[in-house]
Structures are given as structure tokens and as C-alpha cells.
XYZ file of C-alpha atoms in Angstrom:
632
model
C 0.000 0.000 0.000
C 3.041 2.283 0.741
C 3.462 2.093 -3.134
C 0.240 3.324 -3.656
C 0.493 6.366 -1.605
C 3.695 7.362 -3.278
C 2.351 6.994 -6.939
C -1.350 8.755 -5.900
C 1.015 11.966 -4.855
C 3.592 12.320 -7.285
C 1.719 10.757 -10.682
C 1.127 14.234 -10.954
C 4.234 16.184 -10.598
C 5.708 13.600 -13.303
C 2.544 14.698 -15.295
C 3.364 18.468 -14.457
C 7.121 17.747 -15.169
C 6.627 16.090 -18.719
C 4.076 19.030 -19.541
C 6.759 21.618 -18.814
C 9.401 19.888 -21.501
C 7.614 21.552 -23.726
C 5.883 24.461 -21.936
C 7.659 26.836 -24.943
C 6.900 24.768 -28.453
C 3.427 24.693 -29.961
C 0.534 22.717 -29.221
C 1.382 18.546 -28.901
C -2.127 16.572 -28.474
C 0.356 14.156 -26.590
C 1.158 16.490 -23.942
C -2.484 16.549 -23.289
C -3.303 12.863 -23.243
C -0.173 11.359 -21.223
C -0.779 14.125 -18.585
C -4.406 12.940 -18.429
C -3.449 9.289 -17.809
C -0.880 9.879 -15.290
C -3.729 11.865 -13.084
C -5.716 9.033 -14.171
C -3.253 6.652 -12.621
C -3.141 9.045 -9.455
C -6.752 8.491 -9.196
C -7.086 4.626 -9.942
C -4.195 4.610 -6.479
C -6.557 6.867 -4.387
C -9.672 4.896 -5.149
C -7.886 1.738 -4.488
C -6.172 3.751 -0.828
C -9.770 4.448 -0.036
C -10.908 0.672 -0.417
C -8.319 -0.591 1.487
C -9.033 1.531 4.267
C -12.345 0.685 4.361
C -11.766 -2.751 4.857
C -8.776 -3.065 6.904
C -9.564 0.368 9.153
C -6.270 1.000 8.796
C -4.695 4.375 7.745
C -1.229 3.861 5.525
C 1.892 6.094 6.824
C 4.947 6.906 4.652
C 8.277 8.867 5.727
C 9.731 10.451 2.429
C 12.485 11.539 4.166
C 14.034 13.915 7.219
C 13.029 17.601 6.520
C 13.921 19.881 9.155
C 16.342 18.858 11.704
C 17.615 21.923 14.044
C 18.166 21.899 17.507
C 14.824 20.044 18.899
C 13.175 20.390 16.189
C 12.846 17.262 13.835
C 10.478 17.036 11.279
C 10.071 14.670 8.983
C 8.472 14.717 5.137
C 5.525 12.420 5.845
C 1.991 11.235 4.457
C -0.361 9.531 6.071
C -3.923 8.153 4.470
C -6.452 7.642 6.600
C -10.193 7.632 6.376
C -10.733 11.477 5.845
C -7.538 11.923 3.600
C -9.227 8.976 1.506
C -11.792 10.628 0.869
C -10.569 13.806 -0.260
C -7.918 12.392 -2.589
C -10.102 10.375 -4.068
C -12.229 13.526 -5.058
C -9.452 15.807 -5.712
C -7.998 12.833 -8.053
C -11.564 12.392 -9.335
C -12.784 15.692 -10.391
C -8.717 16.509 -12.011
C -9.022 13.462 -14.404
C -12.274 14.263 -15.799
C -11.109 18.356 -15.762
C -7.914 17.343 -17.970
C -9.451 14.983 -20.446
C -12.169 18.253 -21.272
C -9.124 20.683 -21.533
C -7.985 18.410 -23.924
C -11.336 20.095 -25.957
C -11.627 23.106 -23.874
C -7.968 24.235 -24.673
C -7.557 22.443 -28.150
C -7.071 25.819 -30.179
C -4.425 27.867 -27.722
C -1.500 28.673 -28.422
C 0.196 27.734 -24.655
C -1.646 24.165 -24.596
C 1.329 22.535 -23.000
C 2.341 25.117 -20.783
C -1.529 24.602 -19.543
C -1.500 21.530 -18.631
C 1.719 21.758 -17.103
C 0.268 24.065 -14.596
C -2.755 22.047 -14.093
C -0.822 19.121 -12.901
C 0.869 21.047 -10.395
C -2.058 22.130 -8.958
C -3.019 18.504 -8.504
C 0.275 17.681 -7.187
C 0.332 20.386 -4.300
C -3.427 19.843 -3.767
C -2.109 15.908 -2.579
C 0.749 17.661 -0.807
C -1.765 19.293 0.756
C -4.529 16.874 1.885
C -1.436 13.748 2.424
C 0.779 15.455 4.980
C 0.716 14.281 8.118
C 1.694 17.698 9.813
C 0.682 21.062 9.734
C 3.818 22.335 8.281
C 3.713 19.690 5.485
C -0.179 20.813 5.151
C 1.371 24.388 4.821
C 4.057 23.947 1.971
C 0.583 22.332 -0.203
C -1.495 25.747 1.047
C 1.062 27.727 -1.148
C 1.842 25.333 -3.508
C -2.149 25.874 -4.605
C -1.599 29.428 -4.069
C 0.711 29.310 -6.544
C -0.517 27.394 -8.860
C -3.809 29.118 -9.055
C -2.010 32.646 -9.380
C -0.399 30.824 -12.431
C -3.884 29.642 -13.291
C -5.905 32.580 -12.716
C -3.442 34.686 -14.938
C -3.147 31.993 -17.608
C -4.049 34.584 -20.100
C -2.245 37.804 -18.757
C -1.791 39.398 -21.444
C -5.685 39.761 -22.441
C -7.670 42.763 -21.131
C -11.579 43.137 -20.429
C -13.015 46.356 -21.174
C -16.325 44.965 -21.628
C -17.451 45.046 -18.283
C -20.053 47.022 -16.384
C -19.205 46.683 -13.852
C -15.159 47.436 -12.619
C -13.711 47.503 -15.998
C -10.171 47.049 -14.848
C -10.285 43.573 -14.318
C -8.223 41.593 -16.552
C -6.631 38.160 -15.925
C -3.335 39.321 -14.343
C -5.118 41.997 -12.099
C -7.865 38.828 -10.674
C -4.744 36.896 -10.178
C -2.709 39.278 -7.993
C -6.191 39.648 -6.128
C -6.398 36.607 -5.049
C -2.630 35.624 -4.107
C -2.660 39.056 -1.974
C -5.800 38.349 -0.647
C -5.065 34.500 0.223
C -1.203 35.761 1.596
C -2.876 38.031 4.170
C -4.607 35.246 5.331
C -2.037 32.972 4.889
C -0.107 34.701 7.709
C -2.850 34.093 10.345
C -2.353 30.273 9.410
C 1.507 31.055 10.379
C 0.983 32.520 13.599
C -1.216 29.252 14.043
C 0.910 27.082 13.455
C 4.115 28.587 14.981
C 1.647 28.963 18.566
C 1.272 24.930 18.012
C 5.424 24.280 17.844
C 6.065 26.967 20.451
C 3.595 25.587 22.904
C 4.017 21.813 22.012
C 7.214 21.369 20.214
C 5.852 19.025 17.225
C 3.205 20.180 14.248
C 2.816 16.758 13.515
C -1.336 15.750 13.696
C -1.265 12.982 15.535
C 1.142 14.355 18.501
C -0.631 18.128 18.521
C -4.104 15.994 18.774
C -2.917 13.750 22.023
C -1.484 16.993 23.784
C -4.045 19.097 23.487
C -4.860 19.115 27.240
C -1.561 20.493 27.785
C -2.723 23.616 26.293
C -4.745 26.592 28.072
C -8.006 27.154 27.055
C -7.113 30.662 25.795
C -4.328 29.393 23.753
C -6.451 26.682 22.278
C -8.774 29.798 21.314
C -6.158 31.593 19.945
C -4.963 29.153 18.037
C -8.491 28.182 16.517
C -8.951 31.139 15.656
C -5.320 32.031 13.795
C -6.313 28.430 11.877
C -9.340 29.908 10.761
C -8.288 33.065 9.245
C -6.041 30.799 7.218
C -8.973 29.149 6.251
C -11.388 31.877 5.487
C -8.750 33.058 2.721
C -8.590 29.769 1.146
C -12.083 29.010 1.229
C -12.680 33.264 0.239
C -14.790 33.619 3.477
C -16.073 37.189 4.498
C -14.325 39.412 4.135
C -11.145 37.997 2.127
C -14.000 36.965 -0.720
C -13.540 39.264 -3.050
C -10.923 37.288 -5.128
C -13.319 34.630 -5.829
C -15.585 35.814 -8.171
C -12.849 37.864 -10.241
C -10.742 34.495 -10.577
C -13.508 33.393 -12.945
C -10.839 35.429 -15.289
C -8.967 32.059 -15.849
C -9.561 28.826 -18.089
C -13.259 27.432 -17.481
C -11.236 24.046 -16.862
C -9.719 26.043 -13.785
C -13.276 27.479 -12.398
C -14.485 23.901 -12.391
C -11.089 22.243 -10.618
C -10.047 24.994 -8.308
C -12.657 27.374 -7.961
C -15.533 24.378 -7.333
C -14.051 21.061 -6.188
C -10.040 21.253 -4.500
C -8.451 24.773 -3.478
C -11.589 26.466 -2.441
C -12.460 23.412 0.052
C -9.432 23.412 1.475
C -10.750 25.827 4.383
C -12.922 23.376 4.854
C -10.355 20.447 4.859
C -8.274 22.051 7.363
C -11.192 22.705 10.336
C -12.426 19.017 9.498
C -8.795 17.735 9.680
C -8.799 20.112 13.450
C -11.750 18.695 14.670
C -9.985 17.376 18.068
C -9.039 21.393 18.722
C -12.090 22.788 17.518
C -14.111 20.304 19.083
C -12.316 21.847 22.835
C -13.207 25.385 21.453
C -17.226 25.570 20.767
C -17.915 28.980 21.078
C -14.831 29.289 18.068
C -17.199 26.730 16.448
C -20.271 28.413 16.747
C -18.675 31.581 15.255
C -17.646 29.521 12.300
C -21.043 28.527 11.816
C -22.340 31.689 11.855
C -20.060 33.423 9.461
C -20.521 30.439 7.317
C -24.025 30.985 7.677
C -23.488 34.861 7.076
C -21.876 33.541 3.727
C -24.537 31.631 2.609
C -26.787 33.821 2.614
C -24.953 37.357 1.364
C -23.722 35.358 -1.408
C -26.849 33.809 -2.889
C -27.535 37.384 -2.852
C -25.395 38.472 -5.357
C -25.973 35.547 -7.532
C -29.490 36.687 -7.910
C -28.858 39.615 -10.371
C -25.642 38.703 -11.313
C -25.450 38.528 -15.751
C -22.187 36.818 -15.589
C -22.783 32.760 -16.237
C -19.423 31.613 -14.664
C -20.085 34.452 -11.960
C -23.244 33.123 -10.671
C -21.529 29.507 -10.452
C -18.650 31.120 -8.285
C -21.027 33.156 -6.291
C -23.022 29.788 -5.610
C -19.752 28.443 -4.800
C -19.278 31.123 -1.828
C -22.413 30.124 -0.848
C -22.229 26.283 -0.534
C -18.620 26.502 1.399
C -20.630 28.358 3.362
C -23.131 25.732 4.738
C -20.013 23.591 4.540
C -18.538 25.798 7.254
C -21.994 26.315 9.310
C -22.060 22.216 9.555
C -18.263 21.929 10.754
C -18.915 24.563 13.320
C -21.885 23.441 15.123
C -19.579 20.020 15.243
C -20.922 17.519 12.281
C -17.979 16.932 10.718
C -18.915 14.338 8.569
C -21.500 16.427 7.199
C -18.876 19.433 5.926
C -16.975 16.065 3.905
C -20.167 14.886 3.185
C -21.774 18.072 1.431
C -17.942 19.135 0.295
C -17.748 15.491 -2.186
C -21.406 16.107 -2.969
C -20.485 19.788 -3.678
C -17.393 18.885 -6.198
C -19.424 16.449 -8.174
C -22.350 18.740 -9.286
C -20.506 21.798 -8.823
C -17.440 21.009 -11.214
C -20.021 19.744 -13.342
C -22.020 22.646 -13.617
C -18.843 25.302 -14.466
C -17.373 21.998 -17.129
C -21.597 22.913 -18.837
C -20.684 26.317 -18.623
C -17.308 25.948 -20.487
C -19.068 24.293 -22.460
C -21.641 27.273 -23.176
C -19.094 29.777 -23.191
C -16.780 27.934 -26.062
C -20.259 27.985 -27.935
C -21.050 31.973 -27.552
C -17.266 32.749 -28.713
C -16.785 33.692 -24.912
C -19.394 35.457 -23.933
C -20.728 35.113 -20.492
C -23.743 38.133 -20.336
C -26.521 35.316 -20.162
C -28.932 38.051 -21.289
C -27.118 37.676 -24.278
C -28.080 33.778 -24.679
C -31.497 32.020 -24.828
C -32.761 28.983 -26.633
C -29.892 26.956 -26.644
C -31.484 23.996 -25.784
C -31.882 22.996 -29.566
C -28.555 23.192 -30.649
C -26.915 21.923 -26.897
C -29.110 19.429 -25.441
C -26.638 17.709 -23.853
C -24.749 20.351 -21.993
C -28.331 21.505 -20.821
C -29.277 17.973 -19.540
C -25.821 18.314 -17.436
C -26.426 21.382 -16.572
C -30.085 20.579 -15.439
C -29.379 18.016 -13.512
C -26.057 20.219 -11.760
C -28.531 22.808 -11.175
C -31.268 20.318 -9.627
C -28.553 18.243 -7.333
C -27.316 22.629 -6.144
C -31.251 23.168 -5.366
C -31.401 19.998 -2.855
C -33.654 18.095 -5.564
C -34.473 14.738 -4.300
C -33.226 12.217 -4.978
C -30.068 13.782 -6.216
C -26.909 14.131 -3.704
C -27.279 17.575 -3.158
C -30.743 16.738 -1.468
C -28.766 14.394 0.876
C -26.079 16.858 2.030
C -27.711 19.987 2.190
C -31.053 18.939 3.833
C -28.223 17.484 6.771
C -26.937 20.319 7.526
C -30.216 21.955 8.473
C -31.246 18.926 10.955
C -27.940 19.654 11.878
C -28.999 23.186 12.418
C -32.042 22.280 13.672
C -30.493 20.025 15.979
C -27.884 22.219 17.618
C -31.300 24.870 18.464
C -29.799 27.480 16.599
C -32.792 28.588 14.719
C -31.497 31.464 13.706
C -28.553 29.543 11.684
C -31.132 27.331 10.511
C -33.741 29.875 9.689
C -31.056 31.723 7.150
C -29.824 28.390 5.536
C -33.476 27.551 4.889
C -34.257 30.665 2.996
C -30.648 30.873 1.006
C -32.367 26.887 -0.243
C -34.717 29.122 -1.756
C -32.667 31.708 -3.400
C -30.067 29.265 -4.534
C -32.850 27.015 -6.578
C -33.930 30.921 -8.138
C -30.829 31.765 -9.396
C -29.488 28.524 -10.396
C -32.429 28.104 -12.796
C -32.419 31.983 -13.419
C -29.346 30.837 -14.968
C -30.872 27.654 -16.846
C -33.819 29.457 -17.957
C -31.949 32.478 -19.209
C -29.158 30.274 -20.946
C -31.366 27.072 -22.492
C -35.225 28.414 -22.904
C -36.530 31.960 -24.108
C -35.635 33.665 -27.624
C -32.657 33.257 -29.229
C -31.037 36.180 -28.239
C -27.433 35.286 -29.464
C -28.384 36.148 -33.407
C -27.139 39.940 -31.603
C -23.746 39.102 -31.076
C -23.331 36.478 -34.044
C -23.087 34.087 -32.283
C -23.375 29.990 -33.749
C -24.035 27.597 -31.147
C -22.801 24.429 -31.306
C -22.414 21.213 -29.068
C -19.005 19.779 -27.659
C -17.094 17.250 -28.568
C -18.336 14.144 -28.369
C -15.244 13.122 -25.609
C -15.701 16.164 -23.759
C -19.345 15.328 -23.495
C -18.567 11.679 -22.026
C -15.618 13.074 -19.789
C -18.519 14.949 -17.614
C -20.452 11.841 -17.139
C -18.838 10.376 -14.181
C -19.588 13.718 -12.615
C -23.279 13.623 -13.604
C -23.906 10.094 -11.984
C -21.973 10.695 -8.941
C -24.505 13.520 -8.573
C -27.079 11.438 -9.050
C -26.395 8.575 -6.959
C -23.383 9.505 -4.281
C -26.903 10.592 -1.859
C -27.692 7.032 -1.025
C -23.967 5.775 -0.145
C -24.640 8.691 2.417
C -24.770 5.574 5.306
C -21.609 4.102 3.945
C -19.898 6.835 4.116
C -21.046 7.698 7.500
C -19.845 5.017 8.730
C -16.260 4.751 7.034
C -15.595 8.537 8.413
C -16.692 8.640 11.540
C -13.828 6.061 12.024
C -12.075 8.547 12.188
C -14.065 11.604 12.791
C -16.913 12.262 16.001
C -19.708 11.154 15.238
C -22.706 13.506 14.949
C -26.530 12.334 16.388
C -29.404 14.048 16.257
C -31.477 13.946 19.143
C -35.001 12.076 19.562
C -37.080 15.481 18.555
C -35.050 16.209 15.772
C -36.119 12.424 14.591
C -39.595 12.778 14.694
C -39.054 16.681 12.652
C -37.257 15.094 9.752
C -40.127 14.408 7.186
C -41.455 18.019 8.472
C -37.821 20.107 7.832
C -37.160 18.104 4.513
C -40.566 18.898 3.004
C -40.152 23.053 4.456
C -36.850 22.471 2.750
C -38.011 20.703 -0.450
C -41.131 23.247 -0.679
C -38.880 26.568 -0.704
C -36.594 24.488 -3.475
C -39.408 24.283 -5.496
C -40.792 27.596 -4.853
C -37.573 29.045 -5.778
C -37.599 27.033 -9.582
C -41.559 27.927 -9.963
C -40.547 31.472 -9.565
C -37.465 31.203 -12.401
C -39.015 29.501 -14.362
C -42.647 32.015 -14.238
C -40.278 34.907 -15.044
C -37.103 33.557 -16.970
C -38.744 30.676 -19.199
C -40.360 32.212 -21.682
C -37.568 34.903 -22.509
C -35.908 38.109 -20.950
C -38.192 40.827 -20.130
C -35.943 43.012 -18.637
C -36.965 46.687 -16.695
C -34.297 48.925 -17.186
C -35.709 51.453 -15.227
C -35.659 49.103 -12.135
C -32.332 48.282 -12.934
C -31.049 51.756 -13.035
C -33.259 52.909 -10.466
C -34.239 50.599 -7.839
C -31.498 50.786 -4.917
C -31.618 47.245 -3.627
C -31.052 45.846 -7.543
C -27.640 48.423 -7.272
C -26.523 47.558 -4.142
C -26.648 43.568 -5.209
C -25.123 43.948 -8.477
C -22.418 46.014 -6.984
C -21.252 43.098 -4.162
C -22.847 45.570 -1.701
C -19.786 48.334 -3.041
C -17.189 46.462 -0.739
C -15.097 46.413 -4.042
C -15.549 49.563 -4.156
C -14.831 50.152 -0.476
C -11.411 47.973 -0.502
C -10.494 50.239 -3.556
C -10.967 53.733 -1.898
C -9.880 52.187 2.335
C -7.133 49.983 1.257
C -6.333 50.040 -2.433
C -6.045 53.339 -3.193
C -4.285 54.477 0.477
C -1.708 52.405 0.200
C -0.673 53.047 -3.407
C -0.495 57.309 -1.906
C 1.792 55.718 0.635
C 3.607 53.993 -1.621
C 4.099 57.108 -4.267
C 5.198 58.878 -0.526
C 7.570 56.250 0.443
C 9.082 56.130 -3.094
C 9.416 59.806 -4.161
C 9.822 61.313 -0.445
C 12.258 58.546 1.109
C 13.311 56.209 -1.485
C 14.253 59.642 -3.708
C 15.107 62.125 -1.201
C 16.603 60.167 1.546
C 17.958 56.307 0.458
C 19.029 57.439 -3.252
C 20.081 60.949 -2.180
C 22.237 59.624 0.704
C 23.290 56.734 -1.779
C 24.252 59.202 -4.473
C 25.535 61.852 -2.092
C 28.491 58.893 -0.405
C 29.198 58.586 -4.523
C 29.424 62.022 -5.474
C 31.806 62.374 -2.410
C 34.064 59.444 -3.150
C 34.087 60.671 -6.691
C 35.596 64.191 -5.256
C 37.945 62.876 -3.116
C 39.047 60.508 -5.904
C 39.443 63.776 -8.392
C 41.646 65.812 -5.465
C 43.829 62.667 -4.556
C 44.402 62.177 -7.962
C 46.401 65.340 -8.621
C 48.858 64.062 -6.018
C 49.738 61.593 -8.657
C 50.612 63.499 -11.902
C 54.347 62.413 -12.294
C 56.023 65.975 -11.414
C 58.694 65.825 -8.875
C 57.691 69.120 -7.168
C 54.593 68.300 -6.289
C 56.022 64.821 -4.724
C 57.710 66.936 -2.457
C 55.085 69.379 -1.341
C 53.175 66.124 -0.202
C 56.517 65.101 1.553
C 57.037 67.988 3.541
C 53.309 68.053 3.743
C 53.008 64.594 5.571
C 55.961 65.628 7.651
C 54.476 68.801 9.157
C 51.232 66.638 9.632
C 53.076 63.923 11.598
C 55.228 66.552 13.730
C 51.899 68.403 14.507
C 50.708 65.020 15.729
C 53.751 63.813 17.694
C 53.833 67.749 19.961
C 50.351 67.391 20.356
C 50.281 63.740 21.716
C 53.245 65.383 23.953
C 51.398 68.443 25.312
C 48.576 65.906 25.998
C 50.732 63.394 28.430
């Protein structure tokens, strides 16, 4: 099994390595197909990781090698694969095949193909760095490596520019990528402090000694360091406030919405409190504040998405929203149900941004949806997939999003917090209204793409198969929701709901399942049969503004951070950098430059002047022997 683990983590970094041979020459379908086996082969070792474990209950642990070694400190390179880190390979792995076999279509026509899929598969490689380690630090060198990777990924096309936009014009590519690796390095340094408190306090990082001397710890430092953890993980997982960067990273590849943005980097938040439980599990009232700016999330997200015109925006904005309810459920304590809802999540999700690659490579890029309609005829299959996406995000029985979502608010339920359960219920709602917004607008109505020229056409028929395993895993994963219970919580505390809660389940399902509905009813009643937009209420009506315009915090971080900083910055550069560093620099020059000129003359080759300086020196050194005298 040892074997296994080593070719599940570094099947892709060969895959990312033979990509970057030839990262500088012209498109080579090759590039593009051995990559996609080799993550193929890193999933085939997960899966069969994931059914060992499962029947042996044990977890496999691999040294790679000694790491840091410095006075007390000793850490080692290590993996280990147990029940949870099963699980999440297996859907990293999972959701990266299918994503490289539709670049393969999705990227067929650009000119840095190879140089693509070379970044791709180190994403995949430093998302297993991630999720394998057995130690925080280890856990830490993945966090960047992602961060990396999706700054590479994000600015894939830096040297494009949007001016099309209505709203904050100045996004291009490059800018949306230095967004989000600022955004995710100020958080990033909360993780730090974290994780430096652990060593300092208990001399290891490693998971399994941090977890067994926990008791060791005050209860103040446990909070402190809860909380430190979670600032690393509300910048990964683009929590508010640090959430800005999510949406504008829909600037990269579809391919990399659907594997980072959906599925692996944006989860990994998620990943890290789940992979914490024994701290956070010592630390409630750091748990319930979790769940409540998860739930906080949720909610102001799905907000947004409902007047949003940007396809692949509304899918990111839905994204916000799910991790979320993922948070809210790790929080209040149920573990299992974050995993649960974050593999549900990746399935549909990555399948619904693959549909709207799909839809976008159609419209010759477009994304306004008001500037689709009726594309059902000519793309029935990507609107099946997307349907059925859209029904699993709604909490459509019996798809898995039904399973996972209606979970966490028993869990909600559960746990008495009403209020958290109250706000989840009604974002049910507005996510089924703007995910079929979005289906309506896109597949039914006129044909509004004769404006823009546009000729819509169907993908590939291997792109088209590639998102199947996707689409039946979000069909089906629902009702292996026992099995999996029971394989995780292994590992993981297990989460019951009390004998009231019981006897409410048929009752908060069908509240649940009758806002879901209500939600579609409504999209469809005013999105079905074509756009009829107001664009005096668009222009006019405050609330529509305020939604469109992410509540102006962009506009907020530009003119309280943004814009501040860059003064300081001109201050710092033309005040101290010019007047004082180069100044002082260039002054210590000009003045060796004199001196050189003046001692220079000394040296001209005429005996008279030789003996000036003699008789110089030799008053100097007289001077300096009576005065040395006098002194005594």
C-alpha cells in the first residue's frame, strides 16, 4: 500500500514535469493525453487507498524523508492516508481526471496548450501535498503550492484585457490573479501565527502528537490558536471578508473554475477545520462563530448571484455560498456532514462550471446570459448536465445535493440554533432561483445570441462523455450517504441528532423541499419564456444596485485599502526612497568621486609636487607627535 500512496502523490508532478518539456513549443495533443493518464493513474491509487481503508480500518503512513532537523526540532516529510484523507484524494484525483481529459477540448485551439497543462498538474500535485501530509507544516508547503498554482492559473491569459465590463472595468486576468494571491497571503499569515503557537507551545506540528497533547494547552491558547487556523482558512475558502478574489478568478480557463474554484483549493478551508476537529471540538464557542459566518456567507452570497449577468459568476457566487453551509455544519460540530456536502459539492458543482465551459466555447466567450437564450436545440446535452447540476445545487431529491444539504439543516435544527437554521433555509430558496435563473436564461426563451453572431454548437463528443462520471456521482453519491457515514466517523466524532429532531425530519425536509421548489416555480414564471428586462428598475431601484455592486465592498477595498496604500507607496518612493535612500546613496558617490578627483592630482608624475606632499606629511606627523606630547 506504501506504493500506492507514493504513486497517488507524485503521478502528478511527473505529469506536471513532462508538460513543462515543452511548456515553450506549440501545441502537442500528446502532452495533453499522457498528462491525463498519469492523473488518471493518481486516481485509480486513491480509489484503491480508499478501499483498502475501508476494509482493513487502517490508515497507511509513509516517511519520504528527514526535513527539518535543528536543535529540537525534527520534522520529517511524511503522508499519512487515513479515512478522511481517503476521501478527499479520491475527489481531488476524481474531479482533475475528468477536468484534464475536457481541456484536452476546452484548450484544443491555444496557443500555450502545453504550458496549460503543465500548470494544471501542479495544482493537482500540491493539492495531494496538501490533503497527504501528516503535519501542519507539510499541510502548509501544499497551502502555497495551490496558491501558486492558481495565481499561475488565474493569470493563464495575462496578457488579455476586459473592457467589456459594467461593472469594474479594470479587471483583466493578471489583475484577478494578484487579487487573489494578496488576498489568500494576508490570510495565509494568520495560518503562520497558528501554526508557529502549536510548535512553540508543544514542540511538534505533527497531527497525531498536537491531537494527544491538546490538554496540555490553556483554554485561551487553544482559542487563539483556533482562531489564527481559521483566518487561514477563510482566505482559502474566500470567506467574508477575504471573498472578493473569488468571483474575479472566474478570469482564468473554465477548466480552472471547475477544478479549483468548485471542487479542491476552495475546500481546502474546509479540509483544514475538518482535519482540526480534536481542537475545535475543545473550542465551541470558536465553532459556533464559524457557523455563523458560514451561515453569514450563505446567505450574502446567494444574494449576489441573484442579479448577477455573468454565467461563470453566478456559479462562483453559488460556490461562496455552498462553502458556506459547509462551514456552518463543521462549526456546530458535524464533521462528517462538511466532507459529506464538500464530495457532494465537487461532483455537481465542477459539473455545472465543465456545462458552462461548455456554453461559453459555444457563444465565442461570452458570459452576459442576457445575451443567450434557446440553446437547448442546438446543446441538449450540456443543458441535460447542466439541469441536472442545477437540480442536485437546489437539494432536488433524490439527487446528492438533497442528501447533504437537507443534513446540515437537521444539523442546524439540531444544535437549536434557529437562527442559523432559519437563514440556511431561505438561502435553499434563493439558490434554486438563481441557479435556474441561470438555466432558464441560458437554455429556454428567444434566441437572443443572433445579436452578437453568435453559432451555437455542441461539444465534442469526448468532452461530453468526460462529464459523465460527474453527472452520476450527482445522481447517486446521496444514497452511499450511510456508507460513508460510517467509514468517516472512524475517524471523525460522530454527529446524532437527538429524539425530537427524529420525529421533525419528514417536516424540515418537506419546508426544505417546498422553498426548493418555490424558488424554480418562480425562475421559471419569469425567466422561461424569454428576458423581459426593466431597465428602469435596474437603473433605479437601490436594492437591484446595491446587489449587483457586491454591496460596493469592491468599491470600499479600492478607496480604504487600495487606493491608500498606493499614496503611501508614491510617498515612500518619491519622499524617502528619492530624497533620503538614493540621495544619501548618491551623495556617499558624489563624495568618493571628489575625493578621488583631489587625490588624484597628487599623482601626476612631477617631482615638485612629490615633495610638497613630503614635507606636507611631515608637518602633519610633527603636529601630531607635539600634540600627543602636550597631551601626556
Amino acid at each position: 500500500m506504501e506504493n500506492l500512496v507514493y504513486i497517488a502523490l507524485f503521478a502528478p508532478l511527473v505529469s506536471s514535469l513532462f508538460a513543462a518539456l515543452f511548456a515553450q513549443k506549440p501545441k502537442i495533443q500528446l502532452v495533453g493525453i499522457v498528462t491525463s493518464i498519469l492523473i488518471g493513474i493518481s486516481l485509480l491509487a486513491s480509489v484503491t487507498l480508499l478501499l483498502d481503508i475501508h476494509e482493513s480500518g487502517k490508515a497507511v503512513s509513509v516517511t519520504l524523508m528527514d526535513w527539518i532537523q535543528a536543535g529540537d526540532m525534527d520534522i520529517k516529510f511524511g503522508f499519512t492516508v487515513d479515512q478522511v484523507t481517503a476521501v478527499m484524494m479520491s475527489v481531488v484525483t476524481l474531479v482533475s481526471t475528468v477536468v484534464h481529459v475536457y481541456s484536452n477540448y476546452y484548450m484544443e485551439s491555444d496557443k500555450s496548450f502545453n504550458r496549460f497543462f503543465s500548470y494544471l498538474s501542479a495544482f493537482v500535485f500540491s493539492m495531494m501535498v496538501l490533503v497527504m501530509s501528516d503535519n501542519f507544516l507539510g499541510l502548509f508547503i501544499g497551502w502555497e503550492g495551490v496558491g501558486v498554482c492558481s495565481w499561475l492559473l488565474i493569470g493563464f491569459w495575462y496578457e488579455r484585457k476586459d473592457e467589456t465590463r459594467d461593472v469594474n472595468p479594470s479587471i483583466s486576468p493578471s489583475w484577478a490573479a494578484n487579487e487573489a494571491f494578496i488576498m489568500n497571503r494576508i490570510a495565509d499569515l494568520g495560518m503562520l501565527v497558528g501554526i508557529f503557537m502549536i510548535y512553540w507551545n508543544l514542540g511538534t506540528v505533527k497531527y497525531s502528537e498536537v491531537f494527544a497533547h491538546l490538554d496540555q494547552l490553556s483554554h485561551g491558547m487553544l482559542v487563539g490558536i483556533g482562531i489564527a487556523l481559521f483566518i487561514g482558512a477563510m482566505g482559502k475558502s474566500a470567506q467574508f471578508p477575504l471573498h472578493t478574489w473569488l468571483a474575479d478568478a472566474m478570469e482564468g480557463p473554465t477548466p480552472v473554475s471547475a477544478l479549483i474554484h468548485a471542487a479542491t483549493m476552495v475546500t481546502a478551508g474546509v479540509y483544514l477545520v475538518i482535519r482540526a476537529n480534536p481542537l475545535y471540538s475543545q473550542i465551541p464557542e470558536v465553532g459556533y462563530f464559524i457557523a455563523v459566518v458560514g451561515t453569514f456567507v450563505a446567505i450574502f452570497a446567494a444574494s449576489m448571484a441573484l442579479v448577477n449577468r455573468d454565467l461563470k459568476r453566478v456559479i462562483a457566487y453559488s460556490t461562496l455560498s455552498q462553502l458556506g453551509y459547509m462551514f456552518a455544519a463543521a462549526g456546530l460540530g458535524a464533521y462528517w456532514v462538511a466532507l459529506f456536502h464538500l464530495a457532494a459539492h465537487a461532483f455537481f458543482k465542477a459539473l455545472l462550471f465543465i456545462g458552462a465551459g461548455n456554453v461559453m466555447h459555444a457563444m465565442h466567450d461570452e458570459l452576459d446570459m442576457f445575451k443567450m437564450g434557446g440553446l437547448k436545440k442546438q446543446m441538449g446535452w450540456t443543458f441535460f448536465y447542466m439541469g441536472l447540476a442545477s437540480l442536485a445545487l437546489s437539494g432536488i431529491y433524490p439527487l446528492a445535493g438533497f442528501f447533504s444539504k437537507d443534513t446540515i439543516l437537521e444539523v442546524a435544527f439540531n444544535e437549536h440554533t434557529y437562527g442559523i437554521w432559519f437563514t440556511l433555509w431561505l438561502t435553499a430558496g434563493l439558490t434554486a432561483f438563481y441557479s435556474f435563473r441561470q438555466v432558464f436564461l441560458v437554455f429556454f426563451g428567444d434566441e437572443r445570441y443572433h445579436e452578437i453572431g453568435a453559432h451555437p454548437h455542441e461539444a465534442k463528443a469526448y468532452a461530453l462523455w468526460a462529464m459523465a462520471p460527474l453527472a452520476i456521482l450527482a445522481v447517486i453519491f446521496g444514497f452511499y450517504k450511510e456508507d460513508f457515514v460510517e467509514f468517516v466517523t472512524k475517524l471523525l466524532p460522530a454527529y446524532e441528532m437527538s429524539e425530537h429532531t427524529h420525529h421533525m425530519v419528514w417536516i424540515l425536509t418537506l419546508v426544505t423541499t417546498a422553498i426548493a421548489l418555490t424558488g424554480i416555480i418562480v425562475a421559471f414564471i419569469k425567466y422561461s419564456k424569454g428576458l423581459k428586462r426593466d431597465l428602469n428598475f435596474e437603473q433605479n431601484n437601490k436594492l437591484y444596485k446595491l446587489l449587483y455592486n457586491q454591496y460596493y465592498i469592491p468599491v470600499l477595498y479600492e478607496k480604504a485599502f487600495a487606493k491608500p496604500y498606493k499614496e503611501l507607496s508614491d510617498i515612500a518612493w518619491q519622499e524617502i526612497d528619492m530624497q533620503v535612500v538614493d540621495a544619501t546613496v548618491d551623495g556617499i558617490a558624489k563624495a568618493v568621486e571628489t575625493t578621488g578627483d583631489v587625490s588624484r592630482r597628487a599623482q601626476n608624475g612631477n617631482l615638485s609636487t612629490y615633495l610638497k606632499w613630503m614635507a606636507a606629511g611631515l608637518i602633519f606627523v610633527t603636529l601630531i607627535t607635539v600634540i600627543s606630547v602636550v597631551i601626556k
